[in-house]
PDB file of N, CA and C and ligand atoms in Angstrom:
ATOM      1  N   MET A   1       0.847  -1.205   0.000  1.00 54.00           N
ATOM      2  CA  MET A   1       0.000   0.000   0.000  1.00 54.00           C
ATOM      3  C   MET A   1       0.871   1.241   0.000  1.00 54.00           C
ATOM      4  N   VAL A   2       0.576   2.126  -0.915  1.00 55.00           N
ATOM      5  CA  VAL A   2       1.333   3.375  -0.996  1.00 55.00           C
ATOM      6  C   VAL A   2       0.641   4.414  -0.123  1.00 55.00           C
ATOM      7  N   GLU A   3       1.384   4.955   0.786  1.00 54.00           N
ATOM      8  CA  GLU A   3       0.799   5.925   1.701  1.00 54.00           C
ATOM      9  C   GLU A   3       1.030   7.337   1.187  1.00 54.00           C
ATOM     10  N   PRO A   4      -0.043   8.085   0.957  1.00 51.00           N
ATOM     11  CA  PRO A   4       0.147   9.448   0.460  1.00 51.00           C
ATOM     12  C   PRO A   4       0.778  10.328   1.537  1.00 51.00           C
ATOM     13  N   LYS A   5       1.673  11.171   1.129  1.00 53.00           N
ATOM     14  CA  LYS A   5       2.339  12.066   2.075  1.00 53.00           C
ATOM     15  C   LYS A   5       1.466  13.286   2.347  1.00 53.00           C
ATOM     16  N   GLY A   6       1.575  13.777   3.550  1.00 52.00           N
ATOM     17  CA  GLY A   6       0.850  14.995   3.890  1.00 52.00           C
ATOM     18  C   GLY A   6      -0.645  14.793   3.935  1.00 52.00           C
ATOM     19  N   LYS A   7      -1.375  15.777   3.460  1.00 59.00           N
ATOM     20  CA  LYS A   7      -2.828  15.722   3.561  1.00 59.00           C
ATOM     21  C   LYS A   7      -3.451  14.999   2.378  1.00 59.00           C
ATOM     22  N   GLY A   8      -3.155  13.733   2.278  1.00 67.00           N
ATOM     23  CA  GLY A   8      -3.756  12.952   1.203  1.00 67.00           C
ATOM     24  C   GLY A   8      -5.101  12.430   1.642  1.00 67.00           C
ATOM     25  N   VAL A   9      -5.719  11.675   0.794  1.00 81.00           N
ATOM     26  CA  VAL A   9      -6.992  11.067   1.132  1.00 81.00           C
ATOM     27  C   VAL A   9      -6.726   9.901   2.068  1.00 81.00           C
ATOM     28  N   ARG A  10      -7.520   9.822   3.116  1.00 89.00           N
ATOM     29  CA  ARG A  10      -7.359   8.729   4.057  1.00 89.00           C
ATOM     30  C   ARG A  10      -8.291   7.593   3.672  1.00 89.00           C
ATOM     31  N   THR A  11      -7.768   6.408   3.722  1.00 93.00           N
ATOM     32  CA  THR A  11      -8.572   5.249   3.374  1.00 93.00           C
ATOM     33  C   THR A  11      -8.622   4.278   4.543  1.00 93.00           C
ATOM     34  N   CYS A  12      -9.817   3.805   4.865  1.00 95.00           N
ATOM     35  CA  CYS A  12      -9.972   2.828   5.926  1.00 95.00           C
ATOM     36  C   CYS A  12      -9.288   1.538   5.489  1.00 95.00           C
ATOM     37  N   ILE A  13      -8.451   0.989   6.382  1.00 96.00           N
ATOM     38  CA  ILE A  13      -7.742  -0.233   6.014  1.00 96.00           C
ATOM     39  C   ILE A  13      -8.650  -1.457   6.101  1.00 96.00           C
ATOM     40  N   GLY A  14      -9.835  -1.292   6.688  1.00 96.00           N
ATOM     41  CA  GLY A  14     -10.753  -2.419   6.792  1.00 96.00           C
ATOM     42  C   GLY A  14     -11.621  -2.572   5.556  1.00 96.00           C
ATOM     43  N   CYS A  15     -12.368  -1.519   5.219  1.00 95.00           N
ATOM     44  CA  CYS A  15     -13.312  -1.610   4.094  1.00 95.00           C
ATOM     45  C   CYS A  15     -12.863  -0.760   2.915  1.00 95.00           C
ATOM     46  N   ARG A  16     -11.776  -0.036   3.071  1.00 93.00           N
ATOM     47  CA  ARG A  16     -11.189   0.793   2.013  1.00 93.00           C
ATOM     48  C   ARG A  16     -12.072   1.972   1.602  1.00 93.00           C
ATOM     49  N   CYS A  17     -13.023   2.335   2.464  1.00 90.00           N
ATOM     50  CA  CYS A  17     -13.800   3.532   2.179  1.00 90.00           C
ATOM     51  C   CYS A  17     -12.890   4.726   2.459  1.00 90.00           C
ATOM     52  N   GLN A  18     -13.172   5.861   1.858  1.00 88.00           N
ATOM     53  CA  GLN A  18     -12.329   7.023   2.054  1.00 88.00           C
ATOM     54  C   GLN A  18     -13.032   8.050   2.920  1.00 88.00           C
ATOM     55  N   SER A  19     -12.236   8.874   3.584  1.00 76.00           N
ATOM     56  CA  SER A  19     -12.817   9.853   4.494  1.00 76.00           C
ATOM     57  C   SER A  19     -13.696  10.819   3.731  1.00 76.00           C
ATOM     58  N   GLY A  20     -14.664  11.343   4.412  1.00 56.00           N
ATOM     59  CA  GLY A  20     -15.603  12.250   3.777  1.00 56.00           C
ATOM     60  C   GLY A  20     -16.963  12.008   4.401  1.00 56.00           C
ATOM     61  N   LYS A  21     -17.491  10.825   4.157  1.00 49.00           N
ATOM     62  CA  LYS A  21     -18.778  10.486   4.748  1.00 49.00           C
ATOM     63  C   LYS A  21     -18.641  10.329   6.253  1.00 49.00           C
ATOM     64  N   ARG A  22     -17.639   9.576   6.652  1.00 57.00           N
ATOM     65  CA  ARG A  22     -17.415   9.330   8.068  1.00 57.00           C
ATOM     66  C   ARG A  22     -15.987   9.674   8.419  1.00 57.00           C
ATOM     67  N   ASP A  23     -15.798  10.096   9.653  1.00 83.00           N
ATOM     68  CA  ASP A  23     -14.449  10.369  10.106  1.00 83.00           C
ATOM     69  C   ASP A  23     -13.718   9.064  10.340  1.00 83.00           C
ATOM     70  N   LEU A  24     -12.473   9.064   9.941  1.00 92.00           N
ATOM     71  CA  LEU A  24     -11.651   7.881  10.182  1.00 92.00           C
ATOM     72  C   LEU A  24     -10.805   8.125  11.426  1.00 92.00           C
ATOM     73  N   LYS A  25     -10.617   7.088  12.189  1.00 94.00           N
ATOM     74  CA  LYS A  25      -9.774   7.176  13.381  1.00 94.00           C
ATOM     75  C   LYS A  25      -8.390   6.645  13.043  1.00 94.00           C
ATOM     76  N   ARG A  26      -7.415   7.275  13.666  1.00 95.00           N
ATOM     77  CA  ARG A  26      -6.038   6.891  13.376  1.00 95.00           C
ATOM     78  C   ARG A  26      -5.475   5.937  14.421  1.00 95.00           C
ATOM     79  N   ILE A  27      -4.810   4.925  13.940  1.00 96.00           N
ATOM     80  CA  ILE A  27      -4.076   4.017  14.820  1.00 96.00           C
ATOM     81  C   ILE A  27      -2.613   4.246  14.475  1.00 96.00           C
ATOM     82  N   VAL A  28      -1.789   4.389  15.480  1.00 97.00           N
ATOM     83  CA  VAL A  28      -0.394   4.742  15.223  1.00 97.00           C
ATOM     84  C   VAL A  28       0.571   3.765  15.876  1.00 97.00           C
ATOM     85  N   ARG A  29       1.669   3.535  15.205  1.00 96.00           N
ATOM     86  CA  ARG A  29       2.744   2.738  15.785  1.00 96.00           C
ATOM     87  C   ARG A  29       3.739   3.710  16.394  1.00 96.00           C
ATOM     88  N   CYS A  30       3.900   3.625  17.700  1.00 92.00           N
ATOM     89  CA  CYS A  30       4.814   4.530  18.387  1.00 92.00           C
ATOM     90  C   CYS A  30       6.252   4.079  18.189  1.00 92.00           C
ATOM     91  N   SER A  31       7.167   4.964  18.564  1.00 90.00           N
ATOM     92  CA  SER A  31       8.582   4.673  18.374  1.00 90.00           C
ATOM     93  C   SER A  31       9.043   3.463  19.181  1.00 90.00           C
ATOM     94  N   ASP A  32       8.314   3.150  20.254  1.00 89.00           N
ATOM     95  CA  ASP A  32       8.710   1.993  21.055  1.00 89.00           C
ATOM     96  C   ASP A  32       8.133   0.682  20.505  1.00 89.00           C
ATOM     97  N   GLY A  33       7.431   0.782  19.374  1.00 89.00           N
ATOM     98  CA  GLY A  33       6.909  -0.431  18.756  1.00 89.00           C
ATOM     99  C   GLY A  33       5.505  -0.790  19.194  1.00 89.00           C
ATOM    100  N   SER A  34       4.976  -0.064  20.184  1.00 90.00           N
ATOM    101  CA  SER A  34       3.608  -0.345  20.611  1.00 90.00           C
ATOM    102  C   SER A  34       2.631   0.309  19.640  1.00 90.00           C
ATOM    103  N   VAL A  35       1.427  -0.223  19.593  1.00 95.00           N
ATOM    104  CA  VAL A  35       0.413   0.306  18.694  1.00 95.00           C
ATOM    105  C   VAL A  35      -0.729   0.832  19.542  1.00 95.00           C
ATOM    106  N   ARG A  36      -1.215   2.010  19.234  1.00 94.00           N
ATOM    107  CA  ARG A  36      -2.291   2.582  20.026  1.00 94.00           C
ATOM    108  C   ARG A  36      -3.205   3.457  19.189  1.00 94.00           C
ATOM    109  N   TYR A  37      -4.369   3.737  19.748  1.00 96.00           N
ATOM    110  CA  TYR A  37      -5.305   4.639  19.097  1.00 96.00           C
ATOM    111  C   TYR A  37      -4.784   6.056  19.281  1.00 96.00           C
ATOM    112  N   ASP A  38      -4.743   6.815  18.211  1.00 95.00           N
ATOM    113  CA  ASP A  38      -4.248   8.183  18.248  1.00 95.00           C
ATOM    114  C   ASP A  38      -5.432   9.144  18.278  1.00 95.00           C
ATOM    115  N   ALA A  39      -5.792   9.560  19.496  1.00 92.00           N
ATOM    116  CA  ALA A  39      -6.962  10.424  19.658  1.00 92.00           C
ATOM    117  C   ALA A  39      -6.765  11.790  19.009  1.00 92.00           C
ATOM    118  N   THR A  40      -5.532  12.254  18.952  1.00 91.00           N
ATOM    119  CA  THR A  40      -5.268  13.586  18.402  1.00 91.00           C
ATOM    120  C   THR A  40      -5.051  13.549  16.895  1.00 91.00           C
ATOM    121  N   GLY A  41      -4.671  12.379  16.383  1.00 89.00           N
ATOM    122  CA  GLY A  41      -4.363  12.274  14.960  1.00 89.00           C
ATOM    123  C   GLY A  41      -3.029  12.903  14.617  1.00 89.00           C
ATOM    124  N   ARG A  42      -2.274  13.239  15.647  1.00 90.00           N
ATOM    125  CA  ARG A  42      -1.015  13.955  15.406  1.00 90.00           C
ATOM    126  C   ARG A  42       0.220  13.274  15.977  1.00 90.00           C
ATOM    127  N   LEU A  43       0.030  12.095  16.522  1.00 93.00           N
ATOM    128  CA  LEU A  43       1.197  11.419  17.099  1.00 93.00           C
ATOM    129  C   LEU A  43       2.177  11.031  15.998  1.00 93.00           C
ATOM    130  N   PRO A  44       3.460  11.162  16.301  1.00 94.00           N
ATOM    131  CA  PRO A  44       4.451  10.778  15.298  1.00 94.00           C
ATOM    132  C   PRO A  44       4.475   9.264  15.149  1.00 94.00           C
ATOM    133  N   GLY A  45       4.785   8.806  13.976  1.00 95.00           N
ATOM    134  CA  GLY A  45       4.863   7.377  13.737  1.00 95.00           C
ATOM    135  C   GLY A  45       3.991   6.978  12.570  1.00 95.00           C
ATOM    136  N   ARG A  46       4.159   5.752  12.158  1.00 95.00           N
ATOM    137  CA  ARG A  46       3.390   5.248  11.027  1.00 95.00           C
ATOM    138  C   ARG A  46       1.937   5.056  11.446  1.00 95.00           C
ATOM    139  N   GLY A  47       1.018   5.545  10.679  1.00 95.00           N
ATOM    140  CA  GLY A  47      -0.383   5.455  11.054  1.00 95.00           C
ATOM    141  C   GLY A  47      -1.239   4.695  10.057  1.00 95.00           C
ATOM    142  N   ALA A  48      -2.380   4.230  10.541  1.00 95.00           N
ATOM    143  CA  ALA A  48      -3.361   3.572   9.682  1.00 95.00           C
ATOM    144  C   ALA A  48      -4.724   4.075  10.124  1.00 95.00           C
ATOM    145  N   TYR A  49      -5.674   4.127   9.194  1.00 95.00           N
ATOM    146  CA  TYR A  49      -6.984   4.676   9.520  1.00 95.00           C
ATOM    147  C   TYR A  49      -8.089   3.630   9.409  1.00 95.00           C
ATOM    148  N   VAL A  50      -9.049   3.714  10.317  1.00 96.00           N
ATOM    149  CA  VAL A  50     -10.210   2.831  10.250  1.00 96.00           C
ATOM    150  C   VAL A  50     -11.469   3.667  10.464  1.00 96.00           C
ATOM    151  N   CYS A  51     -12.595   3.204   9.895  1.00 94.00           N
ATOM    152  CA  CYS A  51     -13.841   3.958  10.018  1.00 94.00           C
ATOM    153  C   CYS A  51     -14.733   3.387  11.105  1.00 94.00           C
ATOM    154  N   SER A  52     -14.383   2.206  11.636  1.00 94.00           N
ATOM    155  CA  SER A  52     -15.201   1.597  12.677  1.00 94.00           C
ATOM    156  C   SER A  52     -14.382   0.548  13.421  1.00 94.00           C
ATOM    157  N   VAL A  53     -14.893   0.141  14.584  1.00 95.00           N
ATOM    158  CA  VAL A  53     -14.206  -0.908  15.340  1.00 95.00           C
ATOM    159  C   VAL A  53     -14.258  -2.211  14.543  1.00 95.00           C
ATOM    160  N   GLU A  54     -15.370  -2.417  13.845  1.00 96.00           N
ATOM    161  CA  GLU A  54     -15.510  -3.630  13.039  1.00 96.00           C
ATOM    162  C   GLU A  54     -14.400  -3.693  11.987  1.00 96.00           C
ATOM    163  N   CYS A  55     -14.130  -2.541  11.372  1.00 96.00           N
ATOM    164  CA  CYS A  55     -13.097  -2.510  10.342  1.00 96.00           C
ATOM    165  C   CYS A  55     -11.717  -2.735  10.951  1.00 96.00           C
ATOM    166  N   MET A  56     -11.516  -2.223  12.165  1.00 96.00           N
ATOM    167  CA  MET A  56     -10.246  -2.432  12.844  1.00 96.00           C
ATOM    168  C   MET A  56     -10.051  -3.928  13.099  1.00 96.00           C
ATOM    169  N   ASN A  57     -11.104  -4.576  13.573  1.00 96.00           N
ATOM    170  CA  ASN A  57     -11.027  -6.001  13.849  1.00 96.00           C
ATOM    171  C   ASN A  57     -10.840  -6.808  12.568  1.00 96.00           C
ATOM    172  N   ALA A  58     -11.533  -6.373  11.513  1.00 97.00           N
ATOM    173  CA  ALA A  58     -11.410  -7.064  10.229  1.00 97.00           C
ATOM    174  C   ALA A  58      -9.995  -6.905   9.678  1.00 97.00           C
ATOM    175  N   ALA A  59      -9.459  -5.697   9.812  1.00 97.00           N
ATOM    176  CA  ALA A  59      -8.113  -5.425   9.320  1.00 97.00           C
ATOM    177  C   ALA A  59      -7.082  -6.213  10.123  1.00 97.00           C
ATOM    178  N   LEU A  60      -7.367  -6.369  11.404  1.00 96.00           N
ATOM    179  CA  LEU A  60      -6.465  -7.123  12.267  1.00 96.00           C
ATOM    180  C   LEU A  60      -6.466  -8.597  11.876  1.00 96.00           C
ATOM    181  N   LYS A  61      -7.671  -9.114  11.652  1.00 96.00           N
ATOM    182  CA  LYS A  61      -7.843 -10.521  11.303  1.00 96.00           C
ATOM    183  C   LYS A  61      -7.172 -10.830   9.967  1.00 96.00           C
ATOM    184  N   ALA A  62      -7.301  -9.894   9.035  1.00 97.00           N
ATOM    185  CA  ALA A  62      -6.725 -10.082   7.706  1.00 97.00           C
ATOM    186  C   ALA A  62      -5.254  -9.676   7.672  1.00 97.00           C
ATOM    187  N   LYS A  63      -4.731  -9.295   8.823  1.00 97.00           N
ATOM    188  CA  LYS A  63      -3.336  -8.840   8.974  1.00 97.00           C
ATOM    189  C   LYS A  63      -3.040  -7.588   8.156  1.00 97.00           C
ATOM    190  N   LYS A  64      -4.090  -6.837   7.853  1.00 97.00           N
ATOM    191  CA  LYS A  64      -3.890  -5.583   7.123  1.00 97.00           C
ATOM    192  C   LYS A  64      -3.347  -4.504   8.046  1.00 97.00           C
ATOM    193  N   LEU A  65      -3.797  -4.537   9.312  1.00 97.00           N
ATOM    194  CA  LEU A  65      -3.316  -3.542  10.261  1.00 97.00           C
ATOM    195  C   LEU A  65      -1.815  -3.742  10.481  1.00 97.00           C
ATOM    196  N   GLN A  66      -1.448  -4.993  10.685  1.00 97.00           N
ATOM    197  CA  GLN A  66      -0.036  -5.301  10.884  1.00 97.00           C
ATOM    198  C   GLN A  66       0.773  -4.898   9.654  1.00 97.00           C
ATOM    199  N   GLY A  67       0.187  -5.130   8.465  1.00 97.00           N
ATOM    200  CA  GLY A  67       0.873  -4.798   7.230  1.00 97.00           C
ATOM    201  C   GLY A  67       1.027  -3.295   7.057  1.00 97.00           C
ATOM    202  N   ALA A  68      -0.032  -2.561   7.400  1.00 96.00           N
ATOM    203  CA  ALA A  68      -0.009  -1.109   7.235  1.00 96.00           C
ATOM    204  C   ALA A  68       0.988  -0.464   8.194  1.00 96.00           C
ATOM    205  N   LEU A  69       1.067  -1.021   9.398  1.00 97.00           N
ATOM    206  CA  LEU A  69       1.948  -0.440  10.408  1.00 97.00           C
ATOM    207  C   LEU A  69       3.321  -1.104  10.427  1.00 97.00           C
ATOM    208  N   LYS A  70       3.434  -2.201   9.700  1.00 96.00           N
ATOM    209  CA  LYS A  70       4.685  -2.960   9.632  1.00 96.00           C
ATOM    210  C   LYS A  70       5.157  -3.378  11.022  1.00 96.00           C
ATOM    211  N   VAL A  71       4.233  -3.899  11.806  1.00 95.00           N
ATOM    212  CA  VAL A  71       4.572  -4.340  13.152  1.00 95.00           C
ATOM    213  C   VAL A  71       3.573  -5.419  13.576  1.00 95.00           C
ATOM    214  N   ALA A  72       4.007  -6.315  14.436  1.00 94.00           N
ATOM    215  CA  ALA A  72       3.094  -7.327  14.964  1.00 94.00           C
ATOM    216  C   ALA A  72       2.234  -6.681  16.035  1.00 94.00           C
ATOM    217  N   VAL A  73       0.969  -7.059  16.093  1.00 94.00           N
ATOM    218  CA  VAL A  73       0.068  -6.507  17.104  1.00 94.00           C
ATOM    219  C   VAL A  73      -0.441  -7.676  17.945  1.00 94.00           C
ATOM    220  N   SER A  74      -0.154  -7.631  19.228  1.00 92.00           N
ATOM    221  CA  SER A  74      -0.590  -8.710  20.114  1.00 92.00           C
ATOM    222  C   SER A  74      -2.096  -8.615  20.330  1.00 92.00           C
ATOM    223  N   SER A  75      -2.706  -9.727  20.750  1.00 92.00           N
ATOM    224  CA  SER A  75      -4.153  -9.724  20.963  1.00 92.00           C
ATOM    225  C   SER A  75      -4.524  -8.777  22.098  1.00 92.00           C
ATOM    226  N   GLU A  76      -3.644  -8.676  23.104  1.00 92.00           N
ATOM    227  CA  GLU A  76      -3.908  -7.751  24.221  1.00 92.00           C
ATOM    228  C   GLU A  76      -3.878  -6.310  23.713  1.00 92.00           C
ATOM    229  N   ASN A  77      -2.886  -6.039  22.887  1.00 92.00           N
ATOM    230  CA  ASN A  77      -2.728  -4.703  22.310  1.00 92.00           C
ATOM    231  C   ASN A  77      -3.944  -4.374  21.445  1.00 92.00           C
ATOM    232  N   ALA A  78      -4.351  -5.337  20.635  1.00 94.00           N
ATOM    233  CA  ALA A  78      -5.486  -5.136  19.743  1.00 94.00           C
ATOM    234  C   ALA A  78      -6.768  -4.881  20.540  1.00 94.00           C
ATOM    235  N   ALA A  79      -6.940  -5.620  21.630  1.00 95.00           N
ATOM    236  CA  ALA A  79      -8.135  -5.457  22.450  1.00 95.00           C
ATOM    237  C   ALA A  79      -8.183  -4.064  23.061  1.00 95.00           C
ATOM    238  N   ALA A  80      -7.019  -3.572  23.484  1.00 95.00           N
ATOM    239  CA  ALA A  80      -6.940  -2.239  24.076  1.00 95.00           C
ATOM    240  C   ALA A  80      -7.294  -1.169  23.046  1.00 95.00           C
ATOM    241  N   ILE A  81      -6.787  -1.338  21.835  1.00 96.00           N
ATOM    242  CA  ILE A  81      -7.076  -0.367  20.777  1.00 96.00           C
ATOM    243  C   ILE A  81      -8.562  -0.405  20.429  1.00 96.00           C
ATOM    244  N   ALA A  82      -9.106  -1.612  20.338  1.00 96.00           N
ATOM    245  CA  ALA A  82     -10.525  -1.761  19.997  1.00 96.00           C
ATOM    246  C   ALA A  82     -11.397  -1.069  21.035  1.00 96.00           C
ATOM    247  N   GLU A  83     -10.980  -1.171  22.307  1.00 96.00           N
ATOM    248  CA  GLU A  83     -11.761  -0.538  23.365  1.00 96.00           C
ATOM    249  C   GLU A  83     -11.716   0.986  23.228  1.00 96.00           C
ATOM    250  N   GLU A  84     -10.508   1.500  22.988  1.00 95.00           N
ATOM    251  CA  GLU A  84     -10.347   2.949  22.813  1.00 95.00           C
ATOM    252  C   GLU A  84     -11.146   3.444  21.612  1.00 95.00           C
ATOM    253  N   LEU A  85     -11.058   2.691  20.527  1.00 95.00           N
ATOM    254  CA  LEU A  85     -11.781   3.070  19.313  1.00 95.00           C
ATOM    255  C   LEU A  85     -13.288   3.049  19.565  1.00 95.00           C
ATOM    256  N   GLY A  86     -13.731   2.027  20.294  1.00 95.00           N
ATOM    257  CA  GLY A  86     -15.148   1.902  20.593  1.00 95.00           C
ATOM    258  C   GLY A  86     -15.653   3.133  21.319  1.00 95.00           C
ATOM    259  N   LYS A  87     -14.872   3.596  22.302  1.00 95.00           N
ATOM    260  CA  LYS A  87     -15.237   4.794  23.067  1.00 95.00           C
ATOM    261  C   LYS A  87     -15.261   6.015  22.157  1.00 95.00           C
ATOM    262  N   ALA A  88     -14.248   6.125  21.308  1.00 94.00           N
ATOM    263  CA  ALA A  88     -14.134   7.289  20.427  1.00 94.00           C
ATOM    264  C   ALA A  88     -15.299   7.355  19.452  1.00 94.00           C
ATOM    265  N   PHE A  89     -15.651   6.215  18.876  1.00 93.00           N
ATOM    266  CA  PHE A  89     -16.757   6.208  17.934  1.00 93.00           C
ATOM    267  C   PHE A  89     -18.083   6.463  18.649  1.00 93.00           C
ATOM    268  N   ALA A  90     -18.201   5.954  19.870  1.00 93.00           N
ATOM    269  CA  ALA A  90     -19.421   6.178  20.649  1.00 93.00           C
ATOM    270  C   ALA A  90     -19.591   7.662  20.952  1.00 93.00           C
ATOM    271  N   GLU A  91     -18.470   8.341  21.233  1.00 91.00           N
ATOM    272  CA  GLU A  91     -18.526   9.778  21.500  1.00 91.00           C
ATOM    273  C   GLU A  91     -18.968  10.533  20.250  1.00 91.00           C
ATOM    274  N   ASP A  92     -18.503  10.098  19.095  1.00 87.00           N
ATOM    275  CA  ASP A  92     -18.905  10.732  17.839  1.00 87.00           C
ATOM    276  C   ASP A  92     -20.400  10.600  17.628  1.00 87.00           C
ATOM    277  N   GLU A  93     -20.912   9.417  17.962  1.00 83.00           N
ATOM    278  CA  GLU A  93     -22.340   9.155  17.777  1.00 83.00           C
ATOM    279  C   GLU A  93     -23.168  10.148  18.600  1.00 83.00           C
ATOM    280  N   GLY A  94     -22.638  10.494  19.781  1.00 82.00           N
ATOM    281  CA  GLY A  94     -23.368  11.366  20.683  1.00 82.00           C
ATOM    282  C   GLY A  94     -23.281  12.843  20.360  1.00 82.00           C
ATOM    283  N   ARG A  95     -22.478  13.196  19.362  1.00 72.00           N
ATOM    284  CA  ARG A  95     -22.311  14.602  19.039  1.00 72.00           C
ATOM    285  C   ARG A  95     -23.528  15.202  18.391  1.00 72.00           C
TER     286      ARG A  95
HETATM  287 ZN1   ZN B   1     -14.030   0.824   7.195  1.00 82.70          ZN
END
């Protein structure tokens, strides 16, 4: 996958939809190799975008998340990210 530099179009790694209709959430690989949900969208490191928790889980299962971030993601790590994403998307719903 070729990642556009700067303000390119963001594509969900799960369903490949592009930002516009729905906000995509960023998952980032930190310098220490851990993977986390990036609430600010500004953390340094390689990032991947998802439009829903379902897409995050689908991308994880298909190893697309690992491929996009070029790092292994443990099940504990994935569960933590899914929880954070779930909260973030729930907050969006309430806006
Ligand atoms: Zn998606």
